[in-house]
Coordinates of C-alpha atoms (C1' of nucleotides) in Angstrom, one line a residue:
Chain A
M1 CA 34.3 -15.0 -48.1
S2 CA 36.0 -17.5 -45.9
V3 CA 33.8 -19.2 -43.4
K4 CA 36.7 -20.7 -41.6
A5 CA 38.4 -17.3 -41.2
K6 CA 35.1 -15.9 -39.8
T7 CA 34.8 -18.7 -37.3
K8 CA 38.3 -18.1 -36.2
Q9 CA 37.7 -14.4 -35.8
C10 CA 34.6 -15.0 -33.7
K11 CA 36.4 -17.4 -31.5
S12 CA 39.2 -15.0 -30.7
A13 CA 36.6 -12.3 -30.0
I14 CA 34.8 -14.6 -27.6
I15 CA 38.0 -15.3 -25.8
T16 CA 38.7 -11.7 -25.4
H17 CA 35.4 -11.2 -23.6
S18 CA 35.3 -14.6 -21.9
P19 CA 33.9 -14.4 -18.3
C20 CA 36.2 -17.2 -17.3
S21 CA 38.8 -14.9 -15.6
Q22 CA 38.4 -14.1 -12.0
S23 CA 37.8 -10.5 -12.6
T24 CA 34.4 -9.1 -11.6
Q25 CA 31.9 -8.2 -14.2
M26 CA 32.7 -4.5 -13.4
E27 CA 36.3 -5.1 -14.2
Q28 CA 35.5 -6.9 -17.4
N29 CA 33.4 -4.0 -18.5
K30 CA 36.2 -1.6 -17.6
M31 CA 38.5 -3.7 -19.8
T32 CA 36.1 -3.5 -22.6
E33 CA 35.8 0.2 -22.3
Q34 CA 39.6 0.4 -22.4
D35 CA 39.8 -1.8 -25.5
L36 CA 37.5 0.7 -27.2
H37 CA 39.3 3.8 -26.3
T38 CA 42.9 2.8 -26.3
G39 CA 43.0 -0.4 -28.1
D40 CA 46.0 -1.5 -26.1
N41 CA 44.6 -4.7 -24.8
P42 CA 47.0 -7.2 -26.3
E43 CA 44.3 -9.7 -27.2
S44 CA 41.9 -7.3 -28.8
A45 CA 44.3 -4.7 -30.0
E46 CA 44.1 -6.3 -33.5
K47 CA 42.1 -4.1 -35.7
G48 CA 40.0 -5.2 -38.6
G49 CA 36.6 -3.9 -39.7
E50 CA 34.6 -7.0 -38.8
Q51 CA 36.3 -7.4 -35.4
E52 CA 35.8 -3.8 -34.5
L53 CA 32.1 -3.8 -35.4
R54 CA 31.8 -6.9 -33.3
R55 CA 33.6 -5.3 -30.4
H56 CA 31.3 -2.3 -30.4
R57 CA 28.3 -4.7 -30.1
L58 CA 30.0 -6.7 -27.4
A59 CA 30.6 -3.5 -25.5
K60 CA 26.9 -2.6 -25.8
L61 CA 26.1 -6.1 -24.5
D62 CA 28.3 -5.5 -21.5
R63 CA 26.6 -2.2 -20.8
I64 CA 23.2 -3.8 -20.9
R65 CA 24.2 -6.5 -18.5
Q66 CA 26.0 -3.9 -16.3
R67 CA 22.8 -2.1 -15.7
G68 CA 21.2 -5.3 -14.6
D69 CA 19.2 -6.0 -17.8
E70 CA 19.3 -9.4 -19.6
P71 CA 20.1 -9.0 -23.3
Y72 CA 18.7 -12.5 -24.1
K73 CA 15.2 -12.6 -22.7
Y74 CA 13.0 -15.7 -22.2
V75 CA 9.6 -14.7 -23.3
F76 CA 7.7 -11.7 -24.6
D77 CA 3.9 -11.5 -24.6
R78 CA 2.7 -9.9 -27.8
T79 CA -0.8 -8.6 -28.2
H80 CA -0.6 -8.7 -32.0
S81 CA 1.7 -9.7 -34.8
I82 CA 2.9 -6.7 -36.8
G83 CA 0.7 -7.6 -39.7
D84 CA -2.4 -7.9 -37.5
A85 CA -1.7 -4.6 -35.9
R86 CA -1.4 -2.9 -39.3
N87 CA -4.6 -4.5 -40.5
L88 CA -6.4 -3.6 -37.3
L89 CA -5.5 0.1 -37.6
E90 CA -6.5 0.2 -41.3
S91 CA -9.9 -1.4 -40.5
M92 CA -10.4 1.1 -37.7
E93 CA -9.7 3.9 -40.0
K94 CA -12.5 3.0 -42.3
E95 CA -15.0 3.5 -39.5
A96 CA -13.4 6.4 -37.7
D97 CA -14.5 10.0 -38.1
E98 CA -12.1 12.6 -39.1
N99 CA -11.6 14.4 -35.8
E100 CA -10.7 11.3 -33.9
P101 CA -7.9 9.5 -35.7
P102 CA -7.8 5.8 -34.7
A103 CA -5.3 4.4 -32.2
F104 CA -5.1 1.4 -30.0
P105 CA -2.6 0.0 -27.5
A106 CA -0.3 -2.9 -28.5
R107 CA 2.7 -4.8 -27.5
L108 CA 4.7 -5.8 -30.6
A109 CA 8.1 -7.5 -31.1
G110 CA 10.5 -7.9 -33.9
R111 CA 14.0 -7.4 -35.3
I112 CA 15.3 -3.9 -35.8
V113 CA 15.8 -3.5 -39.5
A114 CA 16.3 0.3 -39.7
R115 CA 17.1 3.2 -37.4
R116 CA 16.8 6.9 -37.9
V117 CA 18.0 9.0 -35.0
Q118 CA 17.0 12.7 -34.6
G119 CA 18.5 13.9 -31.4
K120 CA 15.8 13.3 -28.8
S121 CA 13.6 11.2 -31.0
T122 CA 14.4 8.0 -32.8
F123 CA 12.5 6.1 -35.5
M124 CA 13.1 2.4 -35.9
D125 CA 11.6 -0.1 -38.2
I126 CA 11.0 -3.5 -36.7
R127 CA 10.1 -6.6 -38.6
D128 CA 8.4 -9.9 -37.7
E129 CA 7.3 -12.7 -39.9
S130 CA 4.1 -10.9 -40.8
G131 CA 5.5 -7.5 -41.8
R132 CA 7.3 -4.4 -40.8
I133 CA 6.2 -1.4 -38.7
Q134 CA 7.8 1.9 -37.7
V135 CA 8.4 2.5 -34.0
F136 CA 8.7 6.0 -32.6
L137 CA 10.8 6.4 -29.5
G138 CA 10.8 9.9 -28.0
E139 CA 12.8 10.9 -25.0
K140 CA 9.8 12.6 -23.4
Q141 CA 7.7 9.4 -23.9
V142 CA 10.1 6.7 -22.7
G143 CA 12.1 8.8 -20.2
E144 CA 15.6 10.1 -20.3
V145 CA 17.3 7.1 -19.0
A146 CA 15.5 4.6 -21.3
Y147 CA 16.1 6.9 -24.2
E148 CA 19.8 7.1 -23.5
E149 CA 19.8 3.3 -23.5
T150 CA 18.5 3.1 -27.0
K151 CA 22.0 3.9 -28.0
D152 CA 22.9 0.3 -27.1
L153 CA 20.4 -1.0 -29.7
D154 CA 21.6 -2.0 -33.1
I155 CA 20.1 -3.0 -36.4
G156 CA 19.6 -6.8 -36.1
D157 CA 18.6 -6.8 -32.4
F158 CA 15.2 -8.1 -31.4
I159 CA 13.1 -5.8 -29.2
G160 CA 9.7 -5.8 -27.7
V161 CA 7.7 -2.5 -27.6
S162 CA 4.6 -1.4 -25.8
G163 CA 2.7 1.7 -26.9
S164 CA 0.0 3.0 -29.1
V165 CA -0.5 2.2 -32.7
K166 CA -1.5 5.1 -34.9
K167 CA -0.4 7.1 -37.9
T168 CA 2.2 9.8 -37.9
R169 CA 1.5 13.2 -39.5
R170 CA 3.0 11.8 -42.7
G171 CA 0.6 8.9 -42.7
E172 CA 3.0 6.1 -41.7
I173 CA 1.5 3.4 -39.4
T174 CA 3.7 3.7 -36.3
L175 CA 4.0 2.2 -32.8
F176 CA 4.5 5.1 -30.5
A177 CA 6.6 3.5 -27.7
E178 CA 6.0 4.0 -24.0
V179 CA 8.1 1.1 -22.9
Y180 CA 10.6 -1.1 -24.8
E181 CA 13.0 -3.9 -23.9
I182 CA 15.7 -5.7 -25.7
L183 CA 14.8 -9.3 -26.4
A184 CA 18.0 -10.6 -28.1
K185 CA 21.2 -8.8 -29.0
S186 CA 22.8 -9.3 -32.4
L187 CA 26.6 -9.3 -32.5
R188 CA 27.0 -9.2 -36.3
P189 CA 26.7 -6.3 -38.7
S190 CA 23.8 -6.2 -41.1
A191 CA 23.9 -6.2 -44.8
E192 CA 23.6 -3.1 -46.9
K193 CA 20.2 -1.6 -46.3
Y194 CA 19.5 -0.6 -49.9
H195 CA 21.0 -3.3 -52.0
G196 CA 20.6 -6.1 -49.5
L197 CA 22.8 -9.2 -49.7
A198 CA 23.7 -10.0 -53.3
D199 CA 26.6 -12.4 -53.0
V200 CA 25.0 -15.6 -54.1
E201 CA 27.6 -17.7 -52.4
I202 CA 26.8 -16.2 -49.0
R203 CA 23.1 -16.3 -49.7
Y204 CA 23.2 -20.0 -50.4
R205 CA 25.8 -21.0 -47.8
H206 CA 24.2 -18.9 -45.0
R207 CA 20.6 -18.7 -45.9
F208 CA 19.7 -17.1 -42.6
L209 CA 21.6 -14.0 -43.7
D210 CA 19.8 -14.1 -47.0
L211 CA 16.4 -14.3 -45.3
V212 CA 17.3 -11.4 -42.9
A213 CA 18.7 -9.2 -45.7
N214 CA 16.2 -10.0 -48.5
P215 CA 12.7 -10.4 -47.2
E216 CA 11.4 -11.4 -50.6
V217 CA 13.3 -14.6 -50.3
M218 CA 10.8 -15.7 -47.6
T219 CA 7.9 -15.2 -50.0
V220 CA 9.5 -17.6 -52.4
F221 CA 9.7 -20.3 -49.7
R222 CA 6.2 -19.5 -48.5
K223 CA 5.0 -20.2 -52.1
R224 CA 6.9 -23.4 -52.2
I225 CA 5.3 -24.5 -48.9
E226 CA 1.9 -23.5 -50.0
M227 CA 2.3 -25.3 -53.3
I228 CA 3.1 -28.5 -51.5
E229 CA 0.1 -28.0 -49.3
V230 CA -2.2 -27.5 -52.3
M231 CA -0.7 -30.7 -53.8
R232 CA -1.2 -32.6 -50.6
S233 CA -4.8 -31.5 -50.1
W234 CA -5.5 -32.4 -53.8
L235 CA -4.1 -35.9 -53.1
R236 CA -6.0 -36.3 -49.8
S237 CA -9.2 -35.1 -51.3
H238 CA -8.8 -37.7 -54.1
G239 CA -8.4 -40.5 -51.6
F240 CA -4.6 -40.9 -51.5
L241 CA -2.9 -41.8 -48.3
E242 CA 0.4 -40.3 -47.4
V243 CA 3.1 -42.8 -46.4
E244 CA 6.7 -42.9 -45.6
T245 CA 9.2 -45.4 -47.0
P246 CA 12.9 -46.0 -46.3
M247 CA 15.6 -43.6 -47.2
L248 CA 18.2 -46.3 -46.5
H249 CA 18.0 -48.9 -49.3
P250 CA 20.0 -52.1 -49.3
I251 CA 19.7 -52.1 -53.1
P252 CA 19.2 -48.7 -54.9
G253 CA 16.2 -48.9 -57.2
G254 CA 13.4 -47.1 -58.9
A255 CA 15.5 -44.9 -61.1
T256 CA 18.5 -45.0 -63.4
A257 CA 20.9 -42.9 -61.2
R258 CA 24.1 -43.1 -59.3
P259 CA 23.4 -43.5 -55.6
F260 CA 25.1 -42.2 -52.4
I261 CA 26.7 -45.1 -50.4
T262 CA 26.6 -45.2 -46.7
H263 CA 27.2 -47.8 -44.0
H264 CA 25.3 -49.1 -41.0
N265 CA 27.5 -50.0 -38.0
T266 CA 25.4 -52.6 -36.2
Y267 CA 24.5 -54.5 -39.3
D268 CA 28.0 -53.8 -40.7
S269 CA 26.3 -53.4 -44.1
Q270 CA 26.3 -51.1 -47.0
F271 CA 23.3 -49.0 -47.6
Y272 CA 22.3 -46.6 -50.4
L273 CA 20.4 -43.4 -49.9
R274 CA 17.3 -43.7 -52.0
V275 CA 17.3 -42.6 -55.6
A276 CA 13.5 -43.1 -55.7
P277 CA 10.8 -44.4 -53.5
E278 CA 9.1 -46.2 -56.4
L279 CA 9.7 -49.9 -55.6
Y280 CA 8.6 -49.5 -51.9
L281 CA 5.5 -47.7 -52.9
K282 CA 4.6 -50.4 -55.4
K283 CA 5.2 -53.0 -52.7
L284 CA 2.4 -51.2 -50.8
L285 CA 0.1 -51.8 -53.7
V286 CA 1.0 -55.5 -53.5
G287 CA 0.1 -55.4 -49.9
G288 CA -3.3 -53.9 -50.5
F289 CA -3.1 -50.2 -50.3
E290 CA -4.8 -48.8 -53.4
K291 CA -3.9 -45.1 -53.4
V292 CA -0.7 -43.9 -51.8
F293 CA 1.7 -41.1 -52.1
E294 CA 4.9 -39.8 -50.6
I295 CA 6.5 -36.4 -50.6
N296 CA 10.1 -36.7 -49.6
R297 CA 13.7 -36.5 -50.5
C298 CA 15.7 -38.4 -53.1
F299 CA 19.4 -38.4 -53.4
R300 CA 21.4 -38.7 -56.5
N301 CA 25.2 -38.7 -56.7
E302 CA 25.4 -36.8 -60.0
G303 CA 26.3 -33.5 -61.5
V304 CA 25.2 -30.3 -59.7
D305 CA 23.9 -27.3 -61.6
G306 CA 21.0 -24.9 -61.7
R307 CA 18.5 -27.6 -62.2
H308 CA 20.0 -30.4 -60.1
N309 CA 20.7 -30.5 -56.4
P310 CA 22.2 -33.7 -54.9
E311 CA 19.1 -34.0 -52.7
F312 CA 15.8 -33.0 -54.1
T313 CA 12.1 -33.5 -53.2
T314 CA 9.7 -35.6 -55.2
M315 CA 6.0 -36.5 -54.9
E316 CA 5.4 -40.0 -56.0
M317 CA 1.8 -41.4 -56.2
Y318 CA 0.5 -44.8 -57.1
E319 CA -3.1 -45.7 -57.9
A320 CA -4.4 -49.2 -58.3
Y321 CA -6.8 -50.0 -61.2
Q322 CA -5.7 -46.9 -63.1
D323 CA -3.6 -46.6 -66.3
Y324 CA -1.4 -43.9 -67.7
M325 CA -4.1 -42.1 -69.7
G326 CA -6.4 -41.8 -66.6
L327 CA -3.4 -40.7 -64.6
M328 CA -2.6 -38.1 -67.3
D329 CA -6.0 -36.5 -66.7
E330 CA -5.4 -36.5 -63.0
T331 CA -1.9 -35.0 -63.4
E332 CA -3.2 -32.3 -65.5
D333 CA -5.9 -31.5 -63.0
M334 CA -3.4 -31.5 -60.0
L335 CA -0.7 -29.4 -61.6
T336 CA -3.1 -26.9 -63.1
H337 CA -4.6 -26.6 -59.6
M338 CA -1.2 -26.1 -58.0
M339 CA -0.1 -23.4 -60.5
E340 CA -3.3 -21.5 -60.4
A341 CA -3.4 -21.5 -56.6
I342 CA 0.1 -20.1 -56.3
V343 CA 0.3 -17.6 -59.2
G344 CA -3.3 -16.6 -58.7
S345 CA -4.3 -16.5 -62.4
R346 CA -4.5 -18.5 -65.6
S347 CA -1.2 -17.2 -66.9
F348 CA 2.2 -16.3 -65.6
V349 CA 5.8 -15.5 -66.6
Y350 CA 8.7 -17.9 -66.1
Q351 CA 12.0 -16.3 -67.0
G352 CA 10.6 -14.2 -69.7
Q353 CA 8.3 -16.9 -71.2
E354 CA 4.6 -16.4 -71.0
I355 CA 3.0 -19.6 -69.6
E356 CA -0.8 -20.2 -70.2
I357 CA -2.4 -22.6 -67.8
G358 CA -5.2 -23.5 -70.2
R359 CA -6.8 -26.9 -70.3
P360 CA -6.5 -29.4 -71.9
W361 CA -2.8 -29.5 -72.2
K362 CA -1.2 -30.3 -75.4
R363 CA -0.6 -34.1 -75.7
L364 CA 1.9 -35.6 -78.2
T365 CA 3.4 -39.0 -78.6
L366 CA 7.2 -38.8 -78.2
F367 CA 7.6 -39.8 -81.8
D368 CA 5.1 -37.3 -83.1
A369 CA 6.9 -34.6 -81.1
I370 CA 10.2 -35.7 -82.7
R371 CA 8.6 -35.6 -86.2
Q372 CA 7.1 -32.2 -85.5
Y373 CA 10.1 -30.5 -83.8
A374 CA 13.1 -32.4 -85.1
G375 CA 11.7 -33.2 -88.6
I376 CA 12.9 -36.8 -88.5
D377 CA 11.0 -40.1 -88.1
L378 CA 12.5 -42.4 -85.5
E379 CA 9.4 -44.4 -85.1
S380 CA 9.6 -46.5 -88.3
T381 CA 13.4 -46.7 -87.8
K382 CA 13.9 -49.5 -85.4
D383 CA 17.5 -49.9 -86.5
R384 CA 20.1 -48.3 -84.1
D385 CA 22.5 -47.2 -86.8
T386 CA 19.9 -45.7 -89.0
A387 CA 18.5 -43.8 -86.0
A388 CA 22.0 -42.5 -85.2
R389 CA 22.5 -41.3 -88.8
L390 CA 19.2 -39.5 -88.8
A391 CA 20.0 -37.9 -85.4
K392 CA 23.4 -36.7 -86.7
S393 CA 21.8 -35.3 -89.8
I394 CA 19.9 -32.8 -87.7
G395 CA 23.0 -31.9 -85.6
V396 CA 22.5 -34.1 -82.5
E397 CA 25.7 -35.5 -81.2
I398 CA 25.6 -39.3 -81.0
T399 CA 28.3 -41.4 -79.5
P400 CA 28.9 -45.1 -80.3
D401 CA 27.8 -46.3 -76.9
M402 CA 24.3 -44.9 -77.3
G403 CA 21.6 -47.5 -78.0
Y404 CA 18.4 -46.8 -79.9
G405 CA 16.5 -45.7 -76.8
K406 CA 19.3 -43.3 -75.8
I407 CA 19.3 -41.8 -79.2
V408 CA 15.6 -41.1 -79.1
D409 CA 16.1 -39.6 -75.7
E410 CA 18.9 -37.4 -76.9
V411 CA 16.9 -36.1 -79.9
M412 CA 14.0 -35.4 -77.5
S413 CA 16.1 -33.4 -75.1
E414 CA 18.0 -31.5 -77.8
K415 CA 15.2 -30.7 -80.3
V416 CA 11.9 -31.2 -78.7
Q417 CA 12.2 -30.1 -75.1
P418 CA 13.3 -26.5 -75.9
N419 CA 9.9 -26.1 -77.6
L420 CA 7.7 -27.3 -74.7
V421 CA 7.1 -23.9 -73.2
Q422 CA 3.4 -24.4 -72.6
P423 CA 2.3 -27.3 -70.4
T424 CA 2.6 -30.4 -72.6
F425 CA 2.5 -34.2 -72.2
L426 CA 4.8 -36.4 -74.2
Y427 CA 3.8 -40.1 -74.1
D428 CA 4.7 -43.5 -75.4
Y429 CA 8.4 -44.0 -74.9
P430 CA 10.7 -46.7 -76.2
W431 CA 10.8 -49.7 -73.8
E432 CA 14.6 -49.4 -73.4
L433 CA 14.2 -46.1 -71.6
S434 CA 11.7 -47.4 -69.1
P435 CA 12.6 -50.6 -67.3
L436 CA 9.7 -50.2 -64.8
A437 CA 6.9 -49.3 -67.2
K438 CA 4.3 -51.6 -68.8
R439 CA 4.5 -52.3 -72.5
K440 CA 2.0 -50.4 -74.7
R441 CA -1.1 -52.3 -75.7
G442 CA -0.6 -53.4 -79.3
N443 CA 3.0 -52.2 -79.5
P444 CA 5.5 -54.0 -77.3
E445 CA 8.3 -51.7 -78.6
L446 CA 6.8 -48.9 -76.6
T447 CA 5.8 -48.4 -73.0
E448 CA 2.8 -46.6 -71.6
R449 CA 4.7 -43.7 -70.1
F450 CA 4.3 -40.0 -70.1
Q451 CA 6.1 -36.9 -69.0
P452 CA 4.7 -33.5 -68.2
F453 CA 6.7 -30.5 -69.4
I454 CA 6.3 -26.9 -68.4
A455 CA 8.5 -23.9 -69.4
C456 CA 10.8 -26.5 -71.2
L457 CA 11.4 -28.1 -67.8
E458 CA 10.7 -31.8 -67.3
V459 CA 8.6 -31.8 -64.2
G460 CA 7.5 -35.4 -63.9
N461 CA 7.5 -39.0 -65.1
A462 CA 4.6 -41.5 -65.1
F463 CA 3.6 -44.8 -66.4
S464 CA 1.3 -47.7 -66.4
E465 CA 3.2 -49.7 -63.8
L466 CA 4.8 -53.0 -65.0
N467 CA 3.2 -55.7 -62.9
D468 CA 4.2 -58.8 -64.9
P469 CA 7.0 -60.4 -62.8
I470 CA 8.4 -62.3 -65.7
D471 CA 8.8 -59.2 -67.9
Q472 CA 10.1 -57.2 -65.0
R473 CA 12.8 -59.8 -64.4
Q474 CA 13.8 -59.6 -68.0
R475 CA 14.0 -55.8 -67.9
F476 CA 16.1 -56.0 -64.7
E477 CA 18.4 -58.5 -66.4
A478 CA 18.8 -56.1 -69.4
Q479 CA 19.7 -53.4 -66.9
V480 CA 22.2 -55.7 -65.2
A481 CA 23.7 -56.4 -68.6
L482 CA 24.1 -52.7 -69.2
R483 CA 25.7 -52.3 -65.7
E484 CA 28.2 -55.1 -66.5
A485 CA 29.0 -53.4 -69.7
G486 CA 30.1 -50.4 -67.7
D487 CA 26.9 -48.3 -67.3
D488 CA 27.1 -47.4 -63.6
E489 CA 23.7 -45.8 -63.7
A490 CA 21.8 -48.9 -64.9
Q491 CA 19.5 -50.4 -62.4
Y492 CA 20.0 -53.3 -60.1
L493 CA 18.0 -56.5 -60.0
D494 CA 15.9 -56.4 -56.9
E495 CA 14.8 -59.9 -55.9
D496 CA 12.5 -58.7 -53.1
F497 CA 10.7 -56.5 -55.5
L498 CA 10.3 -59.3 -58.0
T499 CA 9.0 -61.5 -55.1
A500 CA 6.4 -58.8 -54.5
L501 CA 5.3 -58.7 -58.1
E502 CA 5.0 -62.5 -58.0
V503 CA 2.7 -62.2 -55.1
G504 CA 0.6 -60.0 -57.4
M505 CA 0.3 -56.3 -57.9
P506 CA -3.0 -54.9 -59.2
P507 CA -2.9 -52.9 -62.4
A508 CA -1.8 -49.5 -61.5
A509 CA -0.4 -46.2 -62.7
G510 CA 2.3 -44.2 -60.9
L511 CA 3.5 -40.6 -61.1
G512 CA 6.5 -38.7 -59.9
I513 CA 6.6 -34.9 -59.7
G514 CA 9.8 -32.9 -59.2
I515 CA 8.7 -30.6 -56.4
D516 CA 11.8 -28.3 -56.7
R517 CA 11.2 -27.8 -60.4
M518 CA 7.6 -27.0 -59.8
A519 CA 8.6 -24.6 -57.1
M520 CA 11.0 -22.9 -59.6
I521 CA 8.3 -22.5 -62.1
V522 CA 5.6 -21.0 -59.8
T523 CA 8.2 -18.7 -58.1
N524 CA 9.9 -17.7 -61.4
S525 CA 13.2 -18.8 -60.0
P526 CA 16.1 -19.4 -62.4
S527 CA 18.0 -21.8 -60.2
I528 CA 17.0 -24.8 -58.1
R529 CA 19.1 -23.3 -55.3
D530 CA 16.6 -20.5 -55.1
V531 CA 13.9 -22.9 -54.0
I532 CA 15.9 -25.1 -51.7
L533 CA 16.5 -23.5 -48.3
F534 CA 19.9 -25.0 -47.8
P535 CA 21.3 -26.1 -51.2
Q536 CA 24.4 -28.2 -51.3
L537 CA 27.6 -26.3 -52.2
R538 CA 31.1 -27.6 -52.1
P539 CA 31.9 -28.0 -48.4
G540 CA 34.9 -26.4 -46.6
V541 CA 36.3 -23.1 -47.9
Chain B
rG1 C1' 35.8 -32.2 -66.7
rG2 C1' 35.9 -27.8 -70.9
rA3 C1' 34.8 -22.5 -72.1
rC4 C1' 33.5 -17.8 -70.4
rG5 C1' 32.6 -14.3 -66.3
rG6 C1' 33.4 -13.1 -61.1
rG7 C1' 36.2 -13.0 -56.0
rU8 C1' 38.8 -5.4 -53.5
rA9 C1' 36.3 -2.6 -46.2
rG10 C1' 30.9 -5.8 -42.4
rC11 C1' 27.5 -5.0 -47.1
rU12 C1' 26.9 -3.0 -52.4
rC13 C1' 30.5 -1.7 -55.8
rA14 C1' 34.5 1.5 -58.5
rG15 C1' 39.8 1.1 -59.6
rC16 C1' 42.5 -3.4 -63.6
rC17 C1' 46.8 -0.6 -70.8
rG18 C1' 51.8 -1.2 -63.5
rG19 C1' 53.4 4.2 -59.6
rU20 C1' 51.2 5.5 -51.8
rA21 C1' 43.9 1.3 -52.3
rG22 C1' 38.4 4.6 -53.3
rA23 C1' 32.9 5.7 -52.9
rG24 C1' 28.1 4.8 -50.8
rC25 C1' 25.8 2.2 -46.9
rA26 C1' 26.9 0.2 -42.0
rU27 C1' 30.0 1.5 -37.7
rC28 C1' 32.3 5.3 -34.1
rG29 C1' 32.2 10.7 -32.3
rG30 C1' 29.5 15.5 -32.9
rA31 C1' 24.7 18.5 -34.3
rC32 C1' 19.5 17.6 -34.6
rU33 C1' 12.1 16.1 -31.2
rU34 C1' 8.1 13.5 -37.1
rU35 C1' 12.0 10.6 -39.9
rU36 C1' 11.2 6.7 -43.5
rA37 C1' 17.6 5.0 -48.7
rA38 C1' 16.7 11.2 -42.8
rU39 C1' 20.3 15.2 -43.2
rC40 C1' 25.0 17.9 -42.0
rC41 C1' 30.3 17.7 -40.0
rG42 C1' 34.5 14.5 -38.5
rG43 C1' 36.8 9.6 -37.8
rU44 C1' 37.8 4.1 -37.7
rG45 C1' 37.9 0.2 -40.9
rG46 C1' 41.8 -3.6 -46.3
rC47 C1' 46.7 -10.6 -46.4
rC48 C1' 42.7 -6.4 -53.2
rG49 C1' 40.6 -15.2 -52.9
rC50 C1' 45.4 -18.3 -52.1
rG51 C1' 50.5 -19.4 -53.9
rG52 C1' 54.4 -18.5 -57.2
rG53 C1' 56.6 -15.4 -61.2
rU54 C1' 57.9 -10.8 -64.2
rU55 C1' 59.3 -5.8 -62.5
rC56 C1' 62.9 -0.7 -59.3
rG57 C1' 57.6 -1.2 -58.2
rA58 C1' 51.8 -5.7 -59.0
rA59 C1' 44.8 -5.1 -56.8
rU60 C1' 46.4 -4.3 -62.0
rC61 C1' 50.7 -8.3 -66.3
rC62 C1' 52.0 -14.0 -66.5
rC63 C1' 51.5 -19.2 -64.3
rG64 C1' 49.2 -22.6 -60.9
rC65 C1' 45.4 -23.5 -57.3
rC66 C1' 40.7 -22.6 -54.5
rC67 C1' 35.6 -20.9 -54.4
rC68 C1' 31.0 -18.9 -56.9
rG69 C1' 28.0 -18.1 -61.3
rU70 C1' 26.7 -19.0 -66.5
rU71 C1' 27.1 -22.5 -70.3
rC72 C1' 28.6 -27.1 -72.6
rA73 C1' 29.6 -32.1 -71.4
rC74 C1' 27.4 -35.5 -67.9
rC75 C1' 22.7 -36.2 -66.0
rA76 C1' 16.0 -37.0 -65.4

RNA sequence: GGACGGGUAGCUCAGCCGGUAGAGCAUCGGACUUUUAAUCCGGUGGCCGCGGGUUCGAAUCCCGCCCCGUUCACCA
């Protein structure tokens, strides 16, 4: 499906019907009629299914205007949403006696999603955000002229209808129309009424078509929105303040990731779209905030697939005087809360896997998990080459440029993560993997870090925040060395952040949660693109 | 970037061991005053993703390219 071609077509169609000529409206309409019947107008003579469907609708638009009606209204005063109207009738039914079937007057509005014409009566289904209702239009009820004019309505149009809400003989809740008016004309054909819109490329590139054709898509996004609300209210009720920090970073920081580069004209400077808000949020702890969080976008210039979108949403929270174990308890509470609130029970299915939201979650050190699931011991093996040999022995591919930390990470992703179906925390990671985490008490080779996993998806990352400015500088320098050795994902040395740590940051724990991945899990969506309204696809085409 | 699958009417899909491009829905015309995937009759609608090649003849076979999906690689 070529978007460009579509645009072109629609432009030429607009030109055909452009009111810029000196002809009167009447003449234009005549021309349109002529187009329809003879097809000999040179500009619109071209056939083509989509063009023709469009011309039919433009002709209807002309007719509506010709009779002095406005096909794009300004307001419509509804008495009820469709959902409210349905609920009201149902509650009236419970109290009504059998001889007097309940009914009440209403003015409803919505998009026409189905039409069944039977000579002098017509049934339509209209839909608003709250639901769908059948509308009955009878020639006797609305009048001959108005009934004739329903022929200028199409699926996709918005209409407003006044009448009486009651059930038909067959028991369908129906708005029996007395008066109707068009509120907005649709010029494009609708998707197939039974199968909906299945082409994922169109669904992702033109989400509005997806939402119109596949109403269940909206429930996915409603769940996402609600999940974020539950998270936000959990955080607020635990004393966290929501803040906003920059998207434009002079130095990308807070995560090992490749950034997007942009440019500011007035400053004539290079900026990076943020890869993580971490360093700014910690600066707030330095400044005296004790519990802060931010729910916002991060941007990473990396591979795109079913679990990675170039821009994605994270929640990051920082809590002074807390450590990673305390934060682990809080994370468990918050995520359990979120999942239960959205799925409505203690268990649910994600892509065929039964997930139990029992508490407490399983907690394993990273090295215990590797021993348990990969059958090798990388903890007592500090030597890089020995670790590489062990990893290879269980079929994990190891390249010469991988250091000890990277090897551990690789074994974890390959051999451990696929087993983490039930909510699980892994904790205590090698220091090489975590340049912003505090060293573990009693074991400087490790950091106090944990990650929650659900349905084999990594949904977060947390640690006791490194607040020793000397250690932090050394970690940054190690990253810079990696960068100079060619690792373009290694982190930068951020002098301003080090200055902040030197001013003094209280002991603190911090957590990041991948909102999109959580949304995938609670909506049983296989792809991240199913939970992002407008996912990034390759432009153009 | 590699492998595999896909791209045919506005939508959902057949056709793919070469021989005039199909169905259902939508749309247009006709019948029809309680349908709800309404029904019945008749019509319109196609650069078969794009570009080359093979062939008397290509939606179909071959090559290249574009886009989408899955997966691996990469990556939190």
